[in-house]
Coordinates of C-alpha atoms in Angstrom, one line a residue:
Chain A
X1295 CA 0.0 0.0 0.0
X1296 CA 1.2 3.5 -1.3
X1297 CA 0.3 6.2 0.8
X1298 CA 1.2 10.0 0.2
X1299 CA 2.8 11.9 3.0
X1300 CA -0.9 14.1 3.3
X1301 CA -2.8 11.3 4.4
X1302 CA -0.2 9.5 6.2
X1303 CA 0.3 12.4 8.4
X1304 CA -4.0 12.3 8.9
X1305 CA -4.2 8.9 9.8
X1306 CA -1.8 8.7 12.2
X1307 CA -2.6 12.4 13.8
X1308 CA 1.3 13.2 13.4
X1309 CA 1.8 17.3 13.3
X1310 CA 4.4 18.2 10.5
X1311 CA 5.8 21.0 12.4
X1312 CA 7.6 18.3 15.3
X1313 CA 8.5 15.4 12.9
X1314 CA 11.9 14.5 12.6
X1315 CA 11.7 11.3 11.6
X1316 CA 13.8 11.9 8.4
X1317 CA 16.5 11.9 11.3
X1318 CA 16.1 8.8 13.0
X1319 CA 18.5 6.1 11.9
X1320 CA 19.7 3.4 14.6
X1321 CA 23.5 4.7 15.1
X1322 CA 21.0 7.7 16.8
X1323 CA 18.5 6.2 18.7
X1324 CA 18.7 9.4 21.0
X1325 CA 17.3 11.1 18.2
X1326 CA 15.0 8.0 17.4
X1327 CA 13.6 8.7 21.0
X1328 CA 13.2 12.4 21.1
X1329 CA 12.6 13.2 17.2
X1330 CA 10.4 10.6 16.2
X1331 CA 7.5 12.1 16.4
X1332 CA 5.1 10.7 18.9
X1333 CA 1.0 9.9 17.5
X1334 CA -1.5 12.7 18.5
X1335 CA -3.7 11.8 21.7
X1336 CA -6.7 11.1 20.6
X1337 CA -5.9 8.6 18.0
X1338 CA -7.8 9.1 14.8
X1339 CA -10.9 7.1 14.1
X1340 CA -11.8 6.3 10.8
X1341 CA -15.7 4.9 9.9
X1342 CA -15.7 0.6 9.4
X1343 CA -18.3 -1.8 8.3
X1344 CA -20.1 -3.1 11.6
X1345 CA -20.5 -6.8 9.8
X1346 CA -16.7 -6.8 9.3
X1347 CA -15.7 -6.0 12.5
X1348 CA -18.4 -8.8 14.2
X1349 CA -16.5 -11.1 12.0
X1350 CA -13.1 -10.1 13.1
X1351 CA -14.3 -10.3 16.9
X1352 CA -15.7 -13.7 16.4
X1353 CA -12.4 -14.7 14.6
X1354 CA -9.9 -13.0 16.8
X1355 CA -11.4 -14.9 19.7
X1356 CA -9.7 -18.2 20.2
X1357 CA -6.5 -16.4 20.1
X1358 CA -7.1 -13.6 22.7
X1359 CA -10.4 -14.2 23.8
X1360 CA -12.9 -11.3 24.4
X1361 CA -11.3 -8.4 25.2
X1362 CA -8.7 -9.0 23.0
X1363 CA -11.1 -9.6 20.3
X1364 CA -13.3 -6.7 20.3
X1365 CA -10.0 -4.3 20.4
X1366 CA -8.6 -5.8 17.7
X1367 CA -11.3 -6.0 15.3
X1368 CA -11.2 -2.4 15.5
X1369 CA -7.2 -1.8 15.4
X1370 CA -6.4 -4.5 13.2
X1371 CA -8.5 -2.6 10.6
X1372 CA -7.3 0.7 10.8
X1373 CA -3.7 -1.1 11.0
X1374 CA -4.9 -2.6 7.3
X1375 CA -5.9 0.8 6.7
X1376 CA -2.9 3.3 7.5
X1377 CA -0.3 1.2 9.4
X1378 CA 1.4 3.0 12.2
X1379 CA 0.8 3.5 15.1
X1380 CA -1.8 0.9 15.2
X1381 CA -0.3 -1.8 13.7
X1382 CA 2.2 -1.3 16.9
X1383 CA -0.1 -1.3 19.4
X1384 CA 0.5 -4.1 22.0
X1385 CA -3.0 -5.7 21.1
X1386 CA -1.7 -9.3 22.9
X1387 CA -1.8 -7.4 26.5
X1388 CA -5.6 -7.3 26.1
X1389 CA -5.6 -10.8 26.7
X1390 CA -5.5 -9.8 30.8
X1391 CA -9.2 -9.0 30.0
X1392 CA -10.5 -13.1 29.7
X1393 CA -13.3 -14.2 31.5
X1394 CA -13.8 -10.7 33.5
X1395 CA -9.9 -10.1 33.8
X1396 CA -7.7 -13.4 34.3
X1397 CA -11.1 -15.5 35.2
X1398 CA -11.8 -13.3 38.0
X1399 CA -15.7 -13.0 37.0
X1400 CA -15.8 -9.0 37.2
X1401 CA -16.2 -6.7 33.9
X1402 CA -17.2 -8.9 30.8
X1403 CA -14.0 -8.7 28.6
X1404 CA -15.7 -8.1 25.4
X1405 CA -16.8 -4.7 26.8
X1406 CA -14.0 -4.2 28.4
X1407 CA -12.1 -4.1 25.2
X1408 CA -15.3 -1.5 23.7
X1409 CA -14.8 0.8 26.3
X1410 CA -10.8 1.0 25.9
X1411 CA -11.7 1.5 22.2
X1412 CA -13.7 4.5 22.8
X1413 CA -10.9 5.9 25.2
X1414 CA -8.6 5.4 22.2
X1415 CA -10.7 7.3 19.9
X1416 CA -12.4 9.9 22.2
X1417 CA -10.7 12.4 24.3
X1418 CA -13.3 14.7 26.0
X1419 CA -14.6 12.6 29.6
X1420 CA -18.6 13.3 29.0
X1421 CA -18.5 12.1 25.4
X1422 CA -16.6 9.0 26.5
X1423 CA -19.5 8.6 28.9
X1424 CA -21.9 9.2 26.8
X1425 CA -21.0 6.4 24.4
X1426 CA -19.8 3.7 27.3
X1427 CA -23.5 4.6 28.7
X1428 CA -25.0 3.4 25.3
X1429 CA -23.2 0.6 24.9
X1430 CA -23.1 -0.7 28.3
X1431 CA -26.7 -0.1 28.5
X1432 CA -27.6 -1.8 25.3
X1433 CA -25.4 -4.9 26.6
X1434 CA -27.6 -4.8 30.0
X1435 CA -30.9 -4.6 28.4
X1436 CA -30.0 -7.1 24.9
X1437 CA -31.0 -11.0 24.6
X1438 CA -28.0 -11.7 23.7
X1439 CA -25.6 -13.3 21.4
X1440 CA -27.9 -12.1 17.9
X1441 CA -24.5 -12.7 16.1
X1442 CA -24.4 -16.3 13.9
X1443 CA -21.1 -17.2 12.2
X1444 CA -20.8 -18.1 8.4
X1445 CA -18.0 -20.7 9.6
X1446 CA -19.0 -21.5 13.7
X1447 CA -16.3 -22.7 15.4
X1448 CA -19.5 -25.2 17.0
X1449 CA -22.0 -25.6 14.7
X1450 CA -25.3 -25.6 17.5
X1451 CA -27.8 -23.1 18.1
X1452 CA -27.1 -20.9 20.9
X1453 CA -29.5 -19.8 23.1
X1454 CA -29.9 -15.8 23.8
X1455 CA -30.3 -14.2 26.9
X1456 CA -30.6 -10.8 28.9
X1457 CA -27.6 -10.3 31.3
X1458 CA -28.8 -7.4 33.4
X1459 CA -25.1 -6.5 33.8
X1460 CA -22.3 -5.8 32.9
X1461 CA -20.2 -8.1 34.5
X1462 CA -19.1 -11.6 33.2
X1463 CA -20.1 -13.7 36.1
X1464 CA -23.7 -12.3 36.1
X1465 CA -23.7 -13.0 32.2
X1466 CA -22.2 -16.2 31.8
X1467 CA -24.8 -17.3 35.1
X1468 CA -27.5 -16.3 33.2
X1469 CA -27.0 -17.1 30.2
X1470 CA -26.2 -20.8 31.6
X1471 CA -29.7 -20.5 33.2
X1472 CA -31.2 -20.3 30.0
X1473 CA -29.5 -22.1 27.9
X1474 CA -29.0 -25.7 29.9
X1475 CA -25.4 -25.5 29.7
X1476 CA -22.6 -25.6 32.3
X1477 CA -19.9 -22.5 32.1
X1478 CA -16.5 -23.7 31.0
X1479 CA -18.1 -25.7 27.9
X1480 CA -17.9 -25.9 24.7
X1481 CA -21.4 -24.1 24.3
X1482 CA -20.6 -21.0 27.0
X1483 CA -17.1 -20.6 24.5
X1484 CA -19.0 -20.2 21.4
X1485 CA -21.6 -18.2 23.2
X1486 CA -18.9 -15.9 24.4
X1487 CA -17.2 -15.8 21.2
X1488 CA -20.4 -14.7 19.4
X1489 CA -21.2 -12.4 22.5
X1490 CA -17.9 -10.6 21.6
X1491 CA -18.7 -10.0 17.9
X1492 CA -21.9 -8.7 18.7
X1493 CA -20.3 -6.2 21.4
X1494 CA -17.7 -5.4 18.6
X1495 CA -20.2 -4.5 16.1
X1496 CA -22.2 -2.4 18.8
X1497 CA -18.9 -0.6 19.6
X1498 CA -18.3 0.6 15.6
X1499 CA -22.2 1.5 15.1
X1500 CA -21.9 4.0 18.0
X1501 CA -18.8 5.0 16.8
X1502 CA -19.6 5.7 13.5
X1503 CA -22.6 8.1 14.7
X1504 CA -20.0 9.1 17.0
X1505 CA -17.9 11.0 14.6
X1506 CA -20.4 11.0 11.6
X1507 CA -21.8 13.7 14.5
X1508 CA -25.1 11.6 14.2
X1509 CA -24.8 9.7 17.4
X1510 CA -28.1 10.1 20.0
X1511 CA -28.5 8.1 23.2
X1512 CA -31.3 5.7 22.6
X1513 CA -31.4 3.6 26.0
X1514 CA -32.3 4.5 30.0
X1515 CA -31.6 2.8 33.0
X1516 CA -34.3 0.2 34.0
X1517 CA -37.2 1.6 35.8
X1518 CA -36.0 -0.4 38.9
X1519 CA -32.6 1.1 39.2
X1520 CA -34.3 4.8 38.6
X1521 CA -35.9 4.3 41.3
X1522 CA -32.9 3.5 43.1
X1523 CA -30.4 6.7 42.0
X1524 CA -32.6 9.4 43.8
X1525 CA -31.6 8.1 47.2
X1526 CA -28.4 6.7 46.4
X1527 CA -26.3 8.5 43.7
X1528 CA -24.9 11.6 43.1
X1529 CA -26.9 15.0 44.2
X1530 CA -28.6 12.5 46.5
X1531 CA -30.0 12.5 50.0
X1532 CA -27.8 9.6 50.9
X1533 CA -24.9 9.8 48.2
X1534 CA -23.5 6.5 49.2
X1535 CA -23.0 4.6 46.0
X1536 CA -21.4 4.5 43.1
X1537 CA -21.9 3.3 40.0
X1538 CA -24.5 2.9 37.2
X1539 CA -24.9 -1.2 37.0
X1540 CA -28.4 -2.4 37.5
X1541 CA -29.3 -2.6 40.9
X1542 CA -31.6 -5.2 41.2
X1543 CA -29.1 -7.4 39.8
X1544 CA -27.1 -7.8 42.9
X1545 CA -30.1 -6.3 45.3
X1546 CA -32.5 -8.6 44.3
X1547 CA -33.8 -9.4 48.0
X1548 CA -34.3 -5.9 48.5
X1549 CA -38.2 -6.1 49.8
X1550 CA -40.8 -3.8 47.9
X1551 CA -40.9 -2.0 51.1
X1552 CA -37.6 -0.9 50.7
X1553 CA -38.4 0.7 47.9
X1554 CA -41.4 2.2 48.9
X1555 CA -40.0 3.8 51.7
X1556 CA -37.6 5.4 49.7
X1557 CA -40.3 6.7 47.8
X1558 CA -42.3 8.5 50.6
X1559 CA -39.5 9.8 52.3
X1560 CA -38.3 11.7 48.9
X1561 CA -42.1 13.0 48.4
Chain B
X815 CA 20.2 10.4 28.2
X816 CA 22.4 8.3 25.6
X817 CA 22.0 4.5 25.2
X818 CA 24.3 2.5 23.1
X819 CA 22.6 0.2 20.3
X820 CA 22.7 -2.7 22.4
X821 CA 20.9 -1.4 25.3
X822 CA 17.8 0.3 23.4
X823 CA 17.4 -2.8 21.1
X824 CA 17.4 -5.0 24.6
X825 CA 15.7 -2.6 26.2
X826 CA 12.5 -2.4 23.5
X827 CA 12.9 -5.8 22.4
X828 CA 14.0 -5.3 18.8
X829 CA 15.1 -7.9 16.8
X830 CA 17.9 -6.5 15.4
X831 CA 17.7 -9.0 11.9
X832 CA 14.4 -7.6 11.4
X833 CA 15.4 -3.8 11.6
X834 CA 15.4 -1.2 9.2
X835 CA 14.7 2.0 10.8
X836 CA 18.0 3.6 9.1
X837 CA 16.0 3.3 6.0
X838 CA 12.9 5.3 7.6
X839 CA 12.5 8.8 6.5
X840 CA 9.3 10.8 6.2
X841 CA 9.4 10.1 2.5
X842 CA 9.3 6.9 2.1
X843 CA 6.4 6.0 5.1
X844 CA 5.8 3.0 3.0
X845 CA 9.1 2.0 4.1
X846 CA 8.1 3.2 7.8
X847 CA 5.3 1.4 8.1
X848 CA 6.4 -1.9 6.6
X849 CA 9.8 -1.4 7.8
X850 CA 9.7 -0.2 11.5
X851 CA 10.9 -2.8 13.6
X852 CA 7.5 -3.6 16.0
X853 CA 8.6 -4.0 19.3
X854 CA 8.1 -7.6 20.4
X855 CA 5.6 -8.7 22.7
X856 CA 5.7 -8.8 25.3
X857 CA 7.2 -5.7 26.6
X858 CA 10.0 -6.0 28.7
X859 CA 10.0 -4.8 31.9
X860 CA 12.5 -3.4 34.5
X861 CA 12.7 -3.1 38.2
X862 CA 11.1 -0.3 39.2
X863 CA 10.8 1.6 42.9
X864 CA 8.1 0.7 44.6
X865 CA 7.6 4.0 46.7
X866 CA 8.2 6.0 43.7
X867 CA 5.5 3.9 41.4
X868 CA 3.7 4.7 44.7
X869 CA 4.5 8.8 44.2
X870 CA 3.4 8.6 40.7
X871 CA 0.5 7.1 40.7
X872 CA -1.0 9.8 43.4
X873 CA 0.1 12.5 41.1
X874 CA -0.9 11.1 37.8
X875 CA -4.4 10.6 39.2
X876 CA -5.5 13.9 39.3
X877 CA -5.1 14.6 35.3
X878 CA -6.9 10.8 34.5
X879 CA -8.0 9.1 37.5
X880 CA -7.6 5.5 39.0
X881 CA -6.8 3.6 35.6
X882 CA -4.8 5.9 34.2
X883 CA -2.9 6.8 37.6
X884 CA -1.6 2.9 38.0
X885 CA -1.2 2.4 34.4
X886 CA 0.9 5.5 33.8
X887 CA 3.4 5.1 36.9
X888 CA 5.1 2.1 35.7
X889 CA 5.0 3.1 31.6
X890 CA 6.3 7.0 32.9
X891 CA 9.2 5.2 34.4
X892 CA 9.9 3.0 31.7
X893 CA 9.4 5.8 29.0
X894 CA 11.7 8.1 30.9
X895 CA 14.3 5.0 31.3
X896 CA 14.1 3.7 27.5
X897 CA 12.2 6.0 25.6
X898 CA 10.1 4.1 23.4
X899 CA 8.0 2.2 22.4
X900 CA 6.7 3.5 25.8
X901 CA 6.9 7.0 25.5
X902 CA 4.7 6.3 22.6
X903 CA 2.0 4.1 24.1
X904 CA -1.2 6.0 24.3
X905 CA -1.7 5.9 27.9
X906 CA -4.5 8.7 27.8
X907 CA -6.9 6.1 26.7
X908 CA -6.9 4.4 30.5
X909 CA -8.7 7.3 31.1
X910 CA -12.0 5.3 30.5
X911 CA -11.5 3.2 33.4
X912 CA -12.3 6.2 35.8
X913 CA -15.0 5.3 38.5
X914 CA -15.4 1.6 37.4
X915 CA -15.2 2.4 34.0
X916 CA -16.7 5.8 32.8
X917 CA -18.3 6.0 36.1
X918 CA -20.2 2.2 36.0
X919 CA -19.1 1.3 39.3
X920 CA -17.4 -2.2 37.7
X921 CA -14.2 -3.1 38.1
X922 CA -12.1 -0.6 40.1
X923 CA -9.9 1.4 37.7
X924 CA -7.0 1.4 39.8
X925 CA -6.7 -2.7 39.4
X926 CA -8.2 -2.8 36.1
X927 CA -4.6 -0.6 35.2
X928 CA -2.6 -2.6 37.0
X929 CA -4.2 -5.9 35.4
X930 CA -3.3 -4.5 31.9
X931 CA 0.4 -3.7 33.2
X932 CA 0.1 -7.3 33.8
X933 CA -0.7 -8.6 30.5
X934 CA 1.7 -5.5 28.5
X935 CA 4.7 -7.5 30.4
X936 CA 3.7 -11.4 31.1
X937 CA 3.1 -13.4 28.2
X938 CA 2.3 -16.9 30.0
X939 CA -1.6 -17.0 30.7
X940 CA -1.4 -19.1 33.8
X941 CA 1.4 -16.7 35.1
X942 CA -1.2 -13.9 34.4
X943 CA -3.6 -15.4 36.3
X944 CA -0.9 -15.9 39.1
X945 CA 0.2 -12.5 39.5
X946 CA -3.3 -11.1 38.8
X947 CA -5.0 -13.6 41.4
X948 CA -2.8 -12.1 43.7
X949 CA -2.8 -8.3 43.3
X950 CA -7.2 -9.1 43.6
X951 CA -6.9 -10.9 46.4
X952 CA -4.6 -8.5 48.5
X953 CA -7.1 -5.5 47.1
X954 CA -10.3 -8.0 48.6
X955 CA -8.6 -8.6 51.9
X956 CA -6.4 -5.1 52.6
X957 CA -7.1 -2.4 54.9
X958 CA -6.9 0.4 52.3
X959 CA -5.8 2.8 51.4
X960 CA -2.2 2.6 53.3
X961 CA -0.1 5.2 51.2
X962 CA -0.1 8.8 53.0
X963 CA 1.5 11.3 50.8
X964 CA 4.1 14.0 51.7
X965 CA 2.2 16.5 50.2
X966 CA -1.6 15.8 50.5
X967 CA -4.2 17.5 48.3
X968 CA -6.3 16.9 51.0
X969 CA -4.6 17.0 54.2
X970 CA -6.8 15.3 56.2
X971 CA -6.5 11.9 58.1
X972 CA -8.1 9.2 55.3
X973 CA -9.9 6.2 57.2
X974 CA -8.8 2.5 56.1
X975 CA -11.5 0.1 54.9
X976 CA -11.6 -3.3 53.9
X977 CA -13.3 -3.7 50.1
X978 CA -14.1 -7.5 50.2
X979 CA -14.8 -6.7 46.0
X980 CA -12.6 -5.8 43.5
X981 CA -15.4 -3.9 42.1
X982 CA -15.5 0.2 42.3
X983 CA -19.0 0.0 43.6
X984 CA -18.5 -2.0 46.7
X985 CA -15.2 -0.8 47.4
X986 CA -16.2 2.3 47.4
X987 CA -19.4 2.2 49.5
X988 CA -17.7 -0.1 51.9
X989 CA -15.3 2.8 52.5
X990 CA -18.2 5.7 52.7
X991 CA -19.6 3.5 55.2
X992 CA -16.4 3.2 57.7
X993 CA -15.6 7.0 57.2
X994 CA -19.0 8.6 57.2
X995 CA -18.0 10.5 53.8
X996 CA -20.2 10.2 51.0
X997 CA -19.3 9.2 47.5
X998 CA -18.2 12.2 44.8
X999 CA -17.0 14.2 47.9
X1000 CA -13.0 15.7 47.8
X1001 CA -12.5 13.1 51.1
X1002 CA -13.6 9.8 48.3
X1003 CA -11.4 11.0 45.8
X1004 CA -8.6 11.4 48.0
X1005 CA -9.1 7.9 49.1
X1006 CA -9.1 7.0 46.0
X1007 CA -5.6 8.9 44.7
X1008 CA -4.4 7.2 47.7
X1009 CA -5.6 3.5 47.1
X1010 CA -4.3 3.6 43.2
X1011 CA -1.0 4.4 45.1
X1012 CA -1.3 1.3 47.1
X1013 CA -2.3 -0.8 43.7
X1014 CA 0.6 0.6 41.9
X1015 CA 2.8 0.0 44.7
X1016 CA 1.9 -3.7 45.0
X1017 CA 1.8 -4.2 41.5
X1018 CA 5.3 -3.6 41.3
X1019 CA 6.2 -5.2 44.2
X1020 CA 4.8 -8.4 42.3
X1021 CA 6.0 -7.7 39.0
X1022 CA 9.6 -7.1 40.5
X1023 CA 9.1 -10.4 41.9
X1024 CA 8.1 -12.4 39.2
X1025 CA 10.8 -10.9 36.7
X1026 CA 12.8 -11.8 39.4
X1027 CA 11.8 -15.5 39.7
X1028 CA 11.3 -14.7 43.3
X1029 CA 7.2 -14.8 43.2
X1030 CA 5.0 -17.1 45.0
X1031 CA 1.4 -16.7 45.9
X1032 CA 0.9 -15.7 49.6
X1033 CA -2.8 -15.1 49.6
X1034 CA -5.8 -17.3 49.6
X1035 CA -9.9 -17.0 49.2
X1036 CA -11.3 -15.9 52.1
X1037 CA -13.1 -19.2 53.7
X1038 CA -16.5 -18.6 52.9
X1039 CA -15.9 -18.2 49.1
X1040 CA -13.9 -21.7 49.5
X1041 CA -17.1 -23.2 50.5
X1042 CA -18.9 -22.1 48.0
X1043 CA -16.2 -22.9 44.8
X1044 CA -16.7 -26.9 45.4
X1045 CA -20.2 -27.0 44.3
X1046 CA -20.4 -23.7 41.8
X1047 CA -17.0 -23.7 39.9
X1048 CA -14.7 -25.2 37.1
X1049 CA -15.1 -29.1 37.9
X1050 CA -17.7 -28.4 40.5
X1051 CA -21.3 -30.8 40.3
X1052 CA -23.2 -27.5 39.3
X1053 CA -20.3 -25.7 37.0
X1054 CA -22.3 -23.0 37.0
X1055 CA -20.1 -19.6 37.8
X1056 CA -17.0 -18.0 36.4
X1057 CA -15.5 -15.7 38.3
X1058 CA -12.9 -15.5 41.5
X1059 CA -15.0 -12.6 43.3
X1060 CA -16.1 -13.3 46.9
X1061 CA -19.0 -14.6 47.3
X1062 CA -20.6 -13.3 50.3
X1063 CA -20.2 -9.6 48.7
X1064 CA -23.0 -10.2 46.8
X1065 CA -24.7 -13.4 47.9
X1066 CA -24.6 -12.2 51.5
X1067 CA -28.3 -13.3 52.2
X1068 CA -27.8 -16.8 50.9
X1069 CA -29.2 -18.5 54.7
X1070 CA -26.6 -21.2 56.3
X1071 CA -28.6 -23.7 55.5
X1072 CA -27.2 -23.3 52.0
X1073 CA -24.0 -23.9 53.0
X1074 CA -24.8 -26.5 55.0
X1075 CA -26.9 -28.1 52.1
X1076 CA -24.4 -28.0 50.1
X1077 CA -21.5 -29.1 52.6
X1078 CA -23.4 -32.4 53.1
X1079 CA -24.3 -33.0 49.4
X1080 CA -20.8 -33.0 48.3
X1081 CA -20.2 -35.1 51.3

């Protein structure tokens, strides 16, 4: 691939005025260090095909698993696209992100990997919210995985479920529920894998509105937790919490009166 | 800061057979992209200070919070030691892990950076999950946060708290409970700066260790999570969890008699 300076120097988000890379040669790798010119923070996003990318995820999977394989189905293709500096980014450390970080259960890798995509692409903090907020909300709230392989690694059908959170042991527990199957199988793999696809095409659809400056949040917190965050979360009475997960996910033996008392006392 | 050839290529990882940067000019990017020596994976690592990962990680907080902070205070060091590809790596983009994860309440940000410094360096899953399993276990079971700066933002005495939850959520509302702050208050953040000081600190501490060949695992799940793995995990009669969280943070009104029941069915 032949690229000319112009758009080399627009992919990468390199500014002309401090590159001195025309110096760097390794007898000078002082220069290497401090001329080379280092990629403009945020790095530049360019618009992909949501299909291609759920392919990639699915794909990338059985070598990385799913945080590795939604973050590179999005760098891989803008390292196809314009090379540097994505086609050096250390993709392979994603792999902490497995089963909720190193099997530990907690954040769902393949989201994981979406939300480190859009602090890659997306500087300012309430448009990074904004878009996590979609996406995790959407990955709450979806019977999920909608995503079926031209080439399945295992050819069944694979049930769908509603995870009510965002975290991986949550998921892969209720998505067992539904579907008959035991986690660590065969079935909760393949369910994960398409899971991460899905999340992976998600993650480019809001991008692309994102910078296409057509993106409008379409999804709200569950009635439940809505009528949790007036007691609990910021500018509250009690301002104890943090967070934005469903509550009644974890609080599920919260009694009706709980709620109810929350309500009258806020009246 | 001059390096000879032999330190920066050890030092970044570069094969040297595979180099061609002499050839790089601003040009010729074709050549730059295709010929830029990528630095292998993973990335090597170097001893690093554990008070002064500590020092960094407070300061770094306050420009892009609890990810960022832990993240950044072992790359910095790194960066200002070898240059790049450190100095390059776009550590801005931890900035999404703030607050759980633009402000979710998941995973705490401050081990969610430390987890990734894990997989940048250690290439070996099962050693991931070693050093990993241990930096969650200490953040579960510590009285946090230990580090006290020399010069406080907030200069005022920061209660300790145990988490029991690697999750920002918990970990945080555990700690409004013991200090009688409330969350989003100047008190929780500077509990915060001060407990991705901690994470930093101990995350060097084990990566010195392991690079070391030194490491071994000194912590354990708290006992009533080891009563519950038998019947829920990998290899278990049920098999119907992921995850290394504890339990009782969650499942805290599951009755003895569960236990019990379950204790005598495994029996």
């Amino acid at each position: 691939m032949t690229l000319t300076r112009r758009e080399v120097l627009g992919a990468v988000g390199i500014a002309a005025g401090s590159c001195a890379l025309s110096s760097c040669a390794m007898e000078g790798m002082g220069s290497f260090q401090d001329g080379t010119p280092k990629p403009v923070f945020p790095w530049r996003y360019a618009e992909l095909d949501p299909d291609i990318t759920a392919q990639r995820a699915y794909s990338n999977y059985k070598k990385g698993y799913c945080m590795y394989a939604t973050f590179k189905s999005v760098t891989s293709q803008l390292a196809d696209k314009y090379g540097e500096p994505y086609r050096s980014f250390p993709v392979n450390m994603m792999i902490y992100g497995a089963g909720g970080v190193a099997g530990w259960g907690s954040l769902c890798g393949a989201v994981n990997g979406s939300a480190a995509l859009v602090g890659l692409f997306v500087k300012k903090e309430d448009e990074i919210k904004q878009l996590v907020d979609e996406l995790f909300l959407w990955y709450q709230q979806t019977e999920l995985p909608v995503y079926v392989p031209q080439k399945p690694a295992l050819n069944i059908e694979i049930a769908r479920s509603v995870s009510s959170s965002v975290l991986c042991h949550v998921s892969c527990t209720r998505w067992c529920k539904v579907s008959g199957h035991k986690t660590f199988t065969n079935p909760q793999k393949e369910r994960c894998k398409r899971l991460s696809a899905d999340t992976a095409k998600k993650t480019v659809e809001i991008l692309n509105a994102h910078f296409a400056s057509r993106f409008s949040a379409a999804l709200q917190h569950d009635e439940k937790t809505r009528q949790c965050m007036p007691c609990h979360t910021k500018g509250s009475k009690l301002q104890n919490t943090r967070g934005k997960m469903e509550c009644n996910s974890c609080h599920s033996s919260l009694a009706d009166e709980h709620m109810n008392k929350g309500n009258e006392q806020s009246v």
